[in-house]
């Protein structure tokens, strides 16, 4: 394929011609994407594999910090973002989203023995200069806290594991994070943490594409519509998301 001809192809056509696509993903976000010694695992990872099978091509996962993942997509470091990304109006200004594949929300996670916060708990109590709030950089919970808890001291982390360690070591008082993530963390450390839901419980995850790649987005939506009706999808959903 000549470079001249390749430049005329859409991203979807290039993927089919080259037999491979790249997806940008931020690891450390169980149960959606986790990168460990055995490679990538999680719901998003299994969805990527299934989409590659749908296209009959190979795939490659490229790891990025979440706050840099949209710039990576738009500078063609990858062909799509599959990373538990919440569909927002702000993000729609720079990327194109697929149909939603998961509903989530925002919750606050804290230690069970933090009587100062838990006694007569209220979210208003957290908006104080005496409170240290941890968030993951670039997540919707980061923007939510920045908007609603201006009096608190906000500490930003690149990895969920660093957030949890900061909470365990009393470097922060609470974590604001995705509700499903809060459920997973509190389940993993059942004797240590407790979570409470904020009023925001209607966030939706989507796969992000470059704005010009409407054909690729529509192709993914076709896959998603059929995949969610299969036994494979049910098994993957129950494996990662049913507690």
mmCIF file of N, CA and C in Angstrom, residues 31-32 41-51 53 223 227 230-242:
data_model
loop_
_atom_site.group_PDB
_atom_site.id
_atom_site.type_symbol
_atom_site.label_atom_id
_atom_site.label_comp_id
_atom_site.label_asym_id
_atom_site.label_seq_id
_atom_site.Cartn_x
_atom_site.Cartn_y
_atom_site.Cartn_z
ATOM 1 N N UNK A 31 -12.587 -3.120 37.922
ATOM 2 C CA UNK A 31 -12.314 -4.355 37.167
ATOM 3 C C UNK A 31 -12.272 -4.134 35.658
ATOM 4 N N UNK A 32 -12.018 -2.889 35.227
ATOM 5 C CA UNK A 32 -12.073 -2.590 33.796
ATOM 6 C C UNK A 32 -10.726 -2.781 33.100
ATOM 7 N N UNK A 41 -5.721 -7.405 32.039
ATOM 8 C CA UNK A 41 -6.968 -8.109 32.336
ATOM 9 C C UNK A 41 -8.039 -7.082 32.671
ATOM 10 N N UNK A 42 -9.309 -7.502 32.614
ATOM 11 C CA UNK A 42 -10.413 -6.625 32.984
ATOM 12 C C UNK A 42 -11.521 -6.643 31.951
ATOM 13 N N UNK A 43 -12.646 -6.049 32.301
ATOM 14 C CA UNK A 43 -13.800 -6.010 31.404
ATOM 15 C C UNK A 43 -13.461 -5.298 30.103
ATOM 16 N N UNK A 44 -12.843 -4.110 30.199
ATOM 17 C CA UNK A 44 -12.486 -3.372 28.985
ATOM 18 C C UNK A 44 -11.547 -4.182 28.102
ATOM 19 N N UNK A 45 -10.624 -4.892 28.729
ATOM 20 C CA UNK A 45 -9.650 -5.690 27.971
ATOM 21 C C UNK A 45 -10.355 -6.817 27.223
ATOM 22 N N UNK A 46 -11.292 -7.486 27.893
ATOM 23 C CA UNK A 46 -12.043 -8.549 27.216
ATOM 24 C C UNK A 46 -12.923 -7.981 26.103
ATOM 25 N N UNK A 47 -13.443 -6.769 26.311
ATOM 26 C CA UNK A 47 -14.234 -6.132 25.258
ATOM 27 C C UNK A 47 -13.355 -5.801 24.051
ATOM 28 N N UNK A 48 -12.144 -5.334 24.288
ATOM 29 C CA UNK A 48 -11.200 -5.065 23.201
ATOM 30 C C UNK A 48 -10.923 -6.348 22.405
ATOM 31 N N UNK A 49 -10.671 -7.448 23.129
ATOM 32 C CA UNK A 49 -10.412 -8.730 22.468
ATOM 33 C C UNK A 49 -11.599 -9.137 21.589
ATOM 34 N N UNK A 50 -12.801 -8.977 22.128
ATOM 35 C CA UNK A 50 -14.003 -9.372 21.385
ATOM 36 C C UNK A 50 -14.202 -8.500 20.152
ATOM 37 N N UNK A 51 -13.889 -7.197 20.275
ATOM 38 C CA UNK A 51 -14.024 -6.319 19.113
ATOM 39 C C UNK A 51 -12.994 -6.691 18.041
ATOM 40 N N UNK A 53 -11.863 -9.649 17.481
ATOM 41 C CA UNK A 53 -12.409 -10.852 16.838
ATOM 42 C C UNK A 53 -13.529 -10.495 15.863
ATOM 43 N N UNK A 223 -20.911 -3.650 16.623
ATOM 44 C CA UNK A 223 -20.351 -4.739 17.435
ATOM 45 C C UNK A 223 -20.989 -4.774 18.810
ATOM 46 N N UNK A 227 -22.864 -7.827 20.462
ATOM 47 C CA UNK A 227 -22.072 -8.496 21.505
ATOM 48 C C UNK A 227 -22.822 -8.589 22.826
ATOM 49 N N UNK A 230 -24.916 -11.707 23.478
ATOM 50 C CA UNK A 230 -24.286 -13.019 23.394
ATOM 51 C C UNK A 230 -24.009 -13.628 24.764
ATOM 52 N N UNK A 231 -23.797 -14.939 24.758
ATOM 53 C CA UNK A 231 -23.397 -15.648 25.981
ATOM 54 C C UNK A 231 -22.023 -15.180 26.433
ATOM 55 N N UNK A 232 -21.147 -14.895 25.486
ATOM 56 C CA UNK A 232 -19.803 -14.425 25.819
ATOM 57 C C UNK A 232 -19.871 -13.151 26.651
ATOM 58 N N UNK A 233 -20.719 -12.205 26.235
ATOM 59 C CA UNK A 233 -20.857 -10.954 26.984
ATOM 60 C C UNK A 233 -21.349 -11.233 28.400
ATOM 61 N N UNK A 234 -22.357 -12.081 28.536
ATOM 62 C CA UNK A 234 -22.899 -12.402 29.862
ATOM 63 C C UNK A 234 -21.822 -12.984 30.762
ATOM 64 N N UNK A 235 -21.011 -13.882 30.222
ATOM 65 C CA UNK A 235 -19.940 -14.499 31.010
ATOM 66 C C UNK A 235 -18.887 -13.475 31.420
ATOM 67 N N UNK A 236 -18.520 -12.575 30.499
ATOM 68 C CA UNK A 236 -17.523 -11.547 30.795
ATOM 69 C C UNK A 236 -18.060 -10.562 31.824
ATOM 70 N N UNK A 237 -19.328 -10.161 31.674
ATOM 71 C CA UNK A 237 -19.949 -9.230 32.614
ATOM 72 C C UNK A 237 -19.980 -9.839 34.013
ATOM 73 N N UNK A 238 -20.408 -11.094 34.098
ATOM 74 C CA UNK A 238 -20.492 -11.739 35.407
ATOM 75 C C UNK A 238 -19.115 -11.961 36.014
ATOM 76 N N UNK A 239 -18.138 -12.236 35.186
ATOM 77 C CA UNK A 239 -16.770 -12.456 35.653
ATOM 78 C C UNK A 239 -16.194 -11.205 36.301
ATOM 79 N N UNK A 240 -16.430 -10.055 35.706
ATOM 80 C CA UNK A 240 -15.770 -8.833 36.166
ATOM 81 C C UNK A 240 -16.659 -7.911 37.007
ATOM 82 N N UNK A 241 -17.964 -7.907 36.751
ATOM 83 C CA UNK A 241 -18.793 -6.830 37.288
ATOM 84 C C UNK A 241 -19.883 -7.270 38.266
ATOM 85 N N UNK A 242 -20.138 -8.553 38.375
ATOM 86 C CA UNK A 242 -21.161 -9.023 39.306
ATOM 87 C C UNK A 242 -20.517 -9.451 40.622
#
